[in-house]
Amino acid sequence: FASTPGGQRSADADLNNAEGTPAQTNYGPVIGRFPASARPYLYLTRLDKPIGTWLLYWPCVWGIGMAAFSTGMPMGSMASMMALFGTGAVVMRGAGCTINDLWDVRFDRMVERTKTRPIASGAITRPRAFAFLGAQLAAGLAVLVQLNPYTIAFCLGSMPLVVLYPFMKRITYWPQLVLGLAYNWGALAGWSAVAGSIDWAVALPLYAAGVSWTLVYDTIYGHQDKRDDITAGVKSTSLLFADKTKAILSGFSTSTIGLICLSGYMNGQGLPFYAT
């Protein structure tokens, strides 16, 4: 969030210097409370849209909670682990947004909903975005190294999915599947962080449930961009499923519940698990 030595240059001044960018940007009440120089970077991380962080965090909680049940982990230790993963979710969701926007800058300028994103609008230059991404990944690494060696190595294995996801919408109608594979990695990592290894009989159905769940919510989300996506040449399950979306997503929703129940059964969960 660097500014000039005199501290006089604002984000709005940067916007003035960006080609085709409006002089004023409405960042909303959340981001608007921060210093002007920080606002484009916070907007880049979607700080004002925390649902993405929650969607990344919940699979981690599932994995941690089920592993804690299986291993008899004390409640305090489980809460500490969940807090650590929560910090990681905030950091890495932001990093994922930066990677996505670096990949998609040309497409973002063609879509009404995304054309005001900082890289697409010119509020943040690509070199500054890369520098910011480096800082985000360093913060993520600081969280990661607090986990056991098995989990550190396992988490690093998710990075190809994170990097490739934005590219998938150019070549397949199933980018949401790749997003699901990346976004639900925490279900497996959460288990291994507690147990030191992965019980695949329990964790794999849980992971698959998360992937199925992601296909549901991100397909719904993608329907708002269908017209712009066609113009930009972007593919998605929203376009693929078209008027059959409700029926197909009903199937994915059913599989999500079924796979979670299977995971609970394999873990020996009691009635409260299924009731909630």
Tab-separated table of N, CA and C in Angstrom, residues 32-138:
chain	number	residue	atom	x	y	z
A	32	GLY	N	-14.305	1.903	1.963
A	32	GLY	CA	-14.207	3.354	2.015
A	32	GLY	C	-13.679	3.900	3.319
A	33	ARG	N	-13.660	3.088	4.372
A	33	ARG	CA	-13.155	3.525	5.674
A	33	ARG	C	-11.632	3.506	5.749
A	34	PHE	N	-10.989	2.842	4.807
A	34	PHE	CA	-9.541	2.693	4.833
A	34	PHE	C	-8.861	3.845	4.083
A	35	PRO	N	-7.547	4.035	4.305
A	35	PRO	CA	-6.815	5.079	3.575
A	35	PRO	C	-6.960	4.905	2.067
A	36	ALA	N	-6.997	6.017	1.356
A	36	ALA	CA	-7.242	5.984	-0.088
A	36	ALA	C	-6.232	5.120	-0.833
A	37	SER	N	-4.971	5.142	-0.401
A	37	SER	CA	-3.945	4.371	-1.102
A	37	SER	C	-4.139	2.869	-0.952
A	38	ALA	N	-4.844	2.446	0.097
A	38	ALA	CA	-5.054	1.020	0.344
A	38	ALA	C	-6.302	0.486	-0.339
A	39	ARG	N	-7.219	1.370	-0.676
A	39	ARG	CA	-8.530	0.922	-1.151
A	39	ARG	C	-8.488	0.029	-2.394
A	40	PRO	N	-7.701	0.369	-3.436
A	40	PRO	CA	-7.684	-0.521	-4.607
A	40	PRO	C	-7.198	-1.933	-4.273
A	41	TYR	N	-6.258	-2.051	-3.361
A	41	TYR	CA	-5.719	-3.359	-2.997
A	41	TYR	C	-6.732	-4.171	-2.187
A	42	LEU	N	-7.438	-3.504	-1.299
A	42	LEU	CA	-8.475	-4.182	-0.522
A	42	LEU	C	-9.638	-4.577	-1.427
A	43	TYR	N	-9.932	-3.737	-2.397
A	43	TYR	CA	-10.977	-4.047	-3.376
A	43	TYR	C	-10.557	-5.250	-4.219
A	44	LEU	N	-9.276	-5.324	-4.538
A	44	LEU	CA	-8.738	-6.453	-5.291
A	44	LEU	C	-8.932	-7.764	-4.540
A	45	THR	N	-8.787	-7.735	-3.208
A	45	THR	CA	-8.925	-8.950	-2.403
A	45	THR	C	-10.374	-9.286	-2.081
A	46	ARG	N	-11.322	-8.441	-2.550
A	46	ARG	CA	-12.764	-8.635	-2.286
A	46	ARG	C	-13.062	-8.587	-0.789
A	47	LEU	N	-12.371	-7.713	-0.068
A	47	LEU	CA	-12.587	-7.605	1.371
A	47	LEU	C	-14.042	-7.312	1.704
A	48	ASP	N	-14.709	-6.594	0.823
A	48	ASP	CA	-16.102	-6.228	1.060
A	48	ASP	C	-17.079	-7.332	0.678
A	49	LYS	N	-16.564	-8.465	0.193
A	49	LYS	CA	-17.406	-9.604	-0.193
A	49	LYS	C	-16.881	-10.860	0.505
A	50	PRO	N	-17.120	-10.985	1.804
A	50	PRO	CA	-16.517	-12.078	2.585
A	50	PRO	C	-17.074	-13.465	2.295
A	51	ILE	N	-18.151	-13.557	1.515
A	51	ILE	CA	-18.726	-14.879	1.259
A	51	ILE	C	-17.701	-15.814	0.613
A	52	GLY	N	-16.829	-15.267	-0.229
A	52	GLY	CA	-15.806	-16.109	-0.859
A	52	GLY	C	-14.857	-16.705	0.151
A	53	THR	N	-14.537	-15.938	1.187
A	53	THR	CA	-13.667	-16.446	2.251
A	53	THR	C	-14.375	-17.528	3.045
A	54	TRP	N	-15.645	-17.315	3.344
A	54	TRP	CA	-16.409	-18.338	4.071
A	54	TRP	C	-16.493	-19.634	3.269
A	55	LEU	N	-16.708	-19.522	1.968
A	55	LEU	CA	-16.823	-20.718	1.135
A	55	LEU	C	-15.500	-21.479	1.070
A	56	LEU	N	-14.394	-20.771	1.190
A	56	LEU	CA	-13.082	-21.419	1.255
A	56	LEU	C	-12.831	-22.013	2.635
A	57	TYR	N	-13.347	-21.339	3.662
A	57	TYR	CA	-13.070	-21.731	5.046
A	57	TYR	C	-13.896	-22.928	5.516
A	58	TRP	N	-15.154	-23.006	5.106
A	58	TRP	CA	-16.019	-24.054	5.637
A	58	TRP	C	-15.494	-25.471	5.391
A	59	PRO	N	-14.997	-25.816	4.203
A	59	PRO	CA	-14.428	-27.161	4.041
A	59	PRO	C	-13.274	-27.429	5.001
A	60	CYS	N	-12.490	-26.407	5.326
A	60	CYS	CA	-11.419	-26.575	6.311
A	60	CYS	C	-12.004	-26.959	7.665
A	61	VAL	N	-13.073	-26.269	8.053
A	61	VAL	CA	-13.734	-26.552	9.329
A	61	VAL	C	-14.284	-27.977	9.347
A	62	TRP	N	-14.869	-28.394	8.224
A	62	TRP	CA	-15.370	-29.772	8.156
A	62	TRP	C	-14.245	-30.768	8.420
A	63	GLY	N	-13.131	-30.599	7.709
A	63	GLY	CA	-12.020	-31.536	7.855
A	63	GLY	C	-11.435	-31.521	9.255
A	64	ILE	N	-11.246	-30.322	9.815
A	64	ILE	CA	-10.683	-30.206	11.161
A	64	ILE	C	-11.625	-30.825	12.184
A	65	GLY	N	-12.905	-30.498	12.094
A	65	GLY	CA	-13.876	-30.998	13.063
A	65	GLY	C	-13.999	-32.511	13.040
A	66	MET	N	-14.042	-33.090	11.849
A	66	MET	CA	-14.199	-34.547	11.748
A	66	MET	C	-12.926	-35.263	12.190
A	67	ALA	N	-11.763	-34.694	11.869
A	67	ALA	CA	-10.505	-35.293	12.316
A	67	ALA	C	-10.361	-35.178	13.831
A	68	ALA	N	-10.801	-34.043	14.382
A	68	ALA	CA	-10.743	-33.866	15.828
A	68	ALA	C	-11.632	-34.888	16.527
A	69	PHE	N	-12.789	-35.168	15.959
A	69	PHE	CA	-13.688	-36.191	16.504
A	69	PHE	C	-13.026	-37.560	16.454
A	70	SER	N	-12.368	-37.837	15.347
A	70	SER	CA	-11.748	-39.150	15.164
A	70	SER	C	-10.553	-39.369	16.082
A	71	THR	N	-9.776	-38.316	16.323
A	71	THR	CA	-8.537	-38.445	17.098
A	71	THR	C	-8.696	-38.071	18.570
A	72	GLY	N	-9.858	-37.526	18.940
A	72	GLY	CA	-10.050	-37.086	20.325
A	72	GLY	C	-9.297	-35.820	20.659
A	73	MET	N	-9.120	-34.957	19.685
A	73	MET	CA	-8.392	-33.702	19.889
A	73	MET	C	-9.151	-32.800	20.870
A	74	PRO	N	-8.478	-32.181	21.839
A	74	PRO	CA	-9.144	-31.279	22.785
A	74	PRO	C	-9.801	-30.103	22.065
A	75	MET	N	-10.891	-29.603	22.628
A	75	MET	CA	-11.648	-28.523	22.023
A	75	MET	C	-10.787	-27.269	21.819
A	76	GLY	N	-9.949	-26.952	22.794
A	76	GLY	CA	-9.110	-25.765	22.679
A	76	GLY	C	-8.145	-25.862	21.516
A	77	SER	N	-7.558	-27.025	21.353
A	77	SER	CA	-6.620	-27.225	20.244
A	77	SER	C	-7.344	-27.166	18.910
A	78	MET	N	-8.556	-27.728	18.871
A	78	MET	CA	-9.348	-27.675	17.644
A	78	MET	C	-9.690	-26.230	17.286
A	79	ALA	N	-10.077	-25.437	18.288
A	79	ALA	CA	-10.413	-24.033	18.038
A	79	ALA	C	-9.208	-23.253	17.530
A	80	SER	N	-8.031	-23.540	18.088
A	80	SER	CA	-6.807	-22.868	17.631
A	80	SER	C	-6.497	-23.225	16.183
A	81	MET	N	-6.694	-24.488	15.837
A	81	MET	CA	-6.448	-24.924	14.465
A	81	MET	C	-7.430	-24.259	13.510
A	82	MET	N	-8.681	-24.156	13.922
A	82	MET	CA	-9.677	-23.496	13.077
A	82	MET	C	-9.350	-22.017	12.884
A	83	ALA	N	-8.845	-21.371	13.932
A	83	ALA	CA	-8.463	-19.963	13.821
A	83	ALA	C	-7.291	-19.789	12.859
A	84	LEU	N	-6.329	-20.711	12.911
A	84	LEU	CA	-5.183	-20.651	12.009
A	84	LEU	C	-5.636	-20.810	10.567
A	85	PHE	N	-6.517	-21.763	10.320
A	85	PHE	CA	-7.029	-21.971	8.972
A	85	PHE	C	-7.903	-20.800	8.528
A	86	GLY	N	-8.595	-20.162	9.491
A	86	GLY	CA	-9.378	-18.982	9.151
A	86	GLY	C	-8.501	-17.851	8.646
A	87	THR	N	-7.367	-17.661	9.302
A	87	THR	CA	-6.409	-16.647	8.850
A	87	THR	C	-5.897	-16.989	7.453
A	88	GLY	N	-5.579	-18.256	7.261
A	88	GLY	CA	-5.117	-18.689	5.951
A	88	GLY	C	-6.164	-18.514	4.872
A	89	ALA	N	-7.435	-18.731	5.222
A	89	ALA	CA	-8.511	-18.569	4.247
A	89	ALA	C	-8.630	-17.121	3.787
A	90	VAL	N	-8.519	-16.189	4.731
A	90	VAL	CA	-8.589	-14.770	4.379
A	90	VAL	C	-7.441	-14.397	3.438
A	91	VAL	N	-6.241	-14.832	3.792
A	91	VAL	CA	-5.058	-14.479	3.002
A	91	VAL	C	-5.099	-15.116	1.616
A	92	MET	N	-5.388	-16.414	1.567
A	92	MET	CA	-5.299	-17.122	0.296
A	92	MET	C	-6.492	-16.860	-0.611
A	93	ARG	N	-7.643	-16.528	-0.033
A	93	ARG	CA	-8.751	-16.113	-0.886
A	93	ARG	C	-8.369	-14.820	-1.607
A	94	GLY	N	-7.725	-13.903	-0.868
A	94	GLY	CA	-7.268	-12.667	-1.482
A	94	GLY	C	-6.226	-12.913	-2.557
A	95	ALA	N	-5.296	-13.833	-2.291
A	95	ALA	CA	-4.272	-14.164	-3.283
A	95	ALA	C	-4.904	-14.779	-4.523
A	96	GLY	N	-5.892	-15.627	-4.303
A	96	GLY	CA	-6.592	-16.229	-5.434
A	96	GLY	C	-7.282	-15.194	-6.297
A	97	CYS	N	-7.853	-14.170	-5.668
A	97	CYS	CA	-8.497	-13.089	-6.415
A	97	CYS	C	-7.476	-12.321	-7.245
A	98	THR	N	-6.306	-12.094	-6.676
A	98	THR	CA	-5.257	-11.380	-7.415
A	98	THR	C	-4.804	-12.188	-8.626
A	99	ILE	N	-4.580	-13.483	-8.424
A	99	ILE	CA	-4.188	-14.354	-9.536
A	99	ILE	C	-5.264	-14.353	-10.610
A	100	ASN	N	-6.517	-14.493	-10.177
A	100	ASN	CA	-7.637	-14.520	-11.115
A	100	ASN	C	-7.700	-13.240	-11.938
A	101	ASP	N	-7.537	-12.093	-11.268
A	101	ASP	CA	-7.667	-10.817	-11.967
A	101	ASP	C	-6.480	-10.537	-12.886
A	102	LEU	N	-5.304	-11.060	-12.533
A	102	LEU	CA	-4.148	-10.934	-13.424
A	102	LEU	C	-4.365	-11.736	-14.707
A	103	TRP	N	-4.916	-12.919	-14.571
A	103	TRP	CA	-5.205	-13.766	-15.725
A	103	TRP	C	-6.309	-13.154	-16.587
A	104	ASP	N	-7.358	-12.620	-15.919
A	104	ASP	CA	-8.602	-12.267	-16.606
A	104	ASP	C	-8.748	-10.802	-16.947
A	105	VAL	N	-7.671	-10.024	-16.891
A	105	VAL	CA	-7.800	-8.580	-17.063
A	105	VAL	C	-8.507	-8.218	-18.371
A	106	ARG	N	-8.218	-8.925	-19.443
A	106	ARG	CA	-8.857	-8.596	-20.734
A	106	ARG	C	-10.342	-8.932	-20.711
A	107	PHE	N	-10.684	-10.085	-20.131
A	107	PHE	CA	-12.093	-10.474	-20.057
A	107	PHE	C	-12.862	-9.591	-19.080
A	108	ASP	N	-12.228	-9.224	-17.975
A	108	ASP	CA	-12.907	-8.401	-16.972
A	108	ASP	C	-13.354	-7.068	-17.550
A	109	ARG	N	-12.575	-6.533	-18.478
A	109	ARG	CA	-12.936	-5.256	-19.091
A	109	ARG	C	-14.162	-5.372	-19.993
A	110	MET	N	-14.545	-6.602	-20.350
A	110	MET	CA	-15.675	-6.834	-21.245
A	110	MET	C	-16.948	-7.208	-20.506
A	111	VAL	N	-16.848	-7.409	-19.191
A	111	VAL	CA	-17.998	-7.848	-18.399
A	111	VAL	C	-18.424	-6.717	-17.475
A	112	GLU	N	-19.688	-6.382	-17.505
A	112	GLU	CA	-20.198	-5.247	-16.747
A	112	GLU	C	-19.866	-5.356	-15.263
A	113	ARG	N	-20.041	-6.547	-14.693
A	113	ARG	CA	-19.849	-6.732	-13.248
A	113	ARG	C	-18.392	-6.610	-12.834
A	114	THR	N	-17.451	-6.894	-13.739
A	114	THR	CA	-16.045	-6.981	-13.347
A	114	THR	C	-15.164	-5.867	-13.921
A	115	LYS	N	-15.710	-4.997	-14.742
A	115	LYS	CA	-14.861	-4.013	-15.412
A	115	LYS	C	-14.298	-2.958	-14.467
A	116	THR	N	-14.849	-2.850	-13.254
A	116	THR	CA	-14.308	-1.888	-12.282
A	116	THR	C	-13.275	-2.515	-11.355
A	117	ARG	N	-12.939	-3.783	-11.541
A	117	ARG	CA	-11.900	-4.394	-10.716
A	117	ARG	C	-10.583	-3.643	-10.930
A	118	PRO	N	-9.767	-3.507	-9.892
A	118	PRO	CA	-8.625	-2.584	-9.940
A	118	PRO	C	-7.632	-2.802	-11.067
A	119	ILE	N	-7.336	-4.047	-11.405
A	119	ILE	CA	-6.374	-4.282	-12.484
A	119	ILE	C	-7.020	-3.967	-13.827
A	120	ALA	N	-8.261	-4.401	-14.005
A	120	ALA	CA	-8.970	-4.140	-15.257
A	120	ALA	C	-9.183	-2.654	-15.486
A	121	SER	N	-9.468	-1.917	-14.431
A	121	SER	CA	-9.748	-0.480	-14.556
A	121	SER	C	-8.485	0.365	-14.630
A	122	GLY	N	-7.346	-0.207	-14.253
A	122	GLY	CA	-6.100	0.537	-14.256
A	122	GLY	C	-5.755	1.174	-12.926
A	123	ALA	N	-6.574	0.927	-11.899
A	123	ALA	CA	-6.276	1.478	-10.578
A	123	ALA	C	-5.012	0.863	-9.984
A	124	ILE	N	-4.719	-0.383	-10.364
A	124	ILE	CA	-3.479	-1.052	-9.959
A	124	ILE	C	-2.793	-1.559	-11.216
A	125	THR	N	-1.539	-1.208	-11.405
A	125	THR	CA	-0.794	-1.691	-12.563
A	125	THR	C	-0.421	-3.147	-12.361
A	126	ARG	N	-0.109	-3.820	-13.439
A	126	ARG	CA	0.257	-5.235	-13.344
A	126	ARG	C	1.522	-5.451	-12.498
A	127	PRO	N	2.574	-4.636	-12.652
A	127	PRO	CA	3.746	-4.824	-11.776
A	127	PRO	C	3.403	-4.694	-10.293
A	128	ARG	N	2.565	-3.725	-9.961
A	128	ARG	CA	2.171	-3.571	-8.562
A	128	ARG	C	1.314	-4.735	-8.101
A	129	ALA	N	0.496	-5.246	-8.995
A	129	ALA	CA	-0.332	-6.402	-8.645
A	129	ALA	C	0.542	-7.627	-8.365
A	130	PHE	N	1.583	-7.831	-9.182
A	130	PHE	CA	2.497	-8.949	-8.952
A	130	PHE	C	3.234	-8.779	-7.625
A	131	ALA	N	3.629	-7.560	-7.315
A	131	ALA	CA	4.312	-7.306	-6.042
A	131	ALA	C	3.380	-7.581	-4.868
A	132	PHE	N	2.138	-7.154	-5.010
A	132	PHE	CA	1.147	-7.391	-3.966
A	132	PHE	C	0.884	-8.886	-3.804
A	133	LEU	N	0.823	-9.603	-4.923
A	133	LEU	CA	0.635	-11.051	-4.866
A	133	LEU	C	1.785	-11.712	-4.116
A	134	GLY	N	3.006	-11.242	-4.337
A	134	GLY	CA	4.149	-11.783	-3.609
A	134	GLY	C	3.983	-11.618	-2.107
A	135	ALA	N	3.482	-10.446	-1.692
A	135	ALA	CA	3.252	-10.208	-0.270
A	135	ALA	C	2.158	-11.118	0.267
A	136	GLN	N	1.108	-11.336	-0.515
A	136	GLN	CA	0.026	-12.221	-0.091
A	136	GLN	C	0.522	-13.664	0.074
A	137	LEU	N	1.304	-14.129	-0.890
A	137	LEU	CA	1.810	-15.500	-0.815
A	137	LEU	C	2.796	-15.660	0.343
A	138	ALA	N	3.555	-14.619	0.637
A	138	ALA	CA	4.462	-14.678	1.787
A	138	ALA	C	3.671	-14.787	3.081
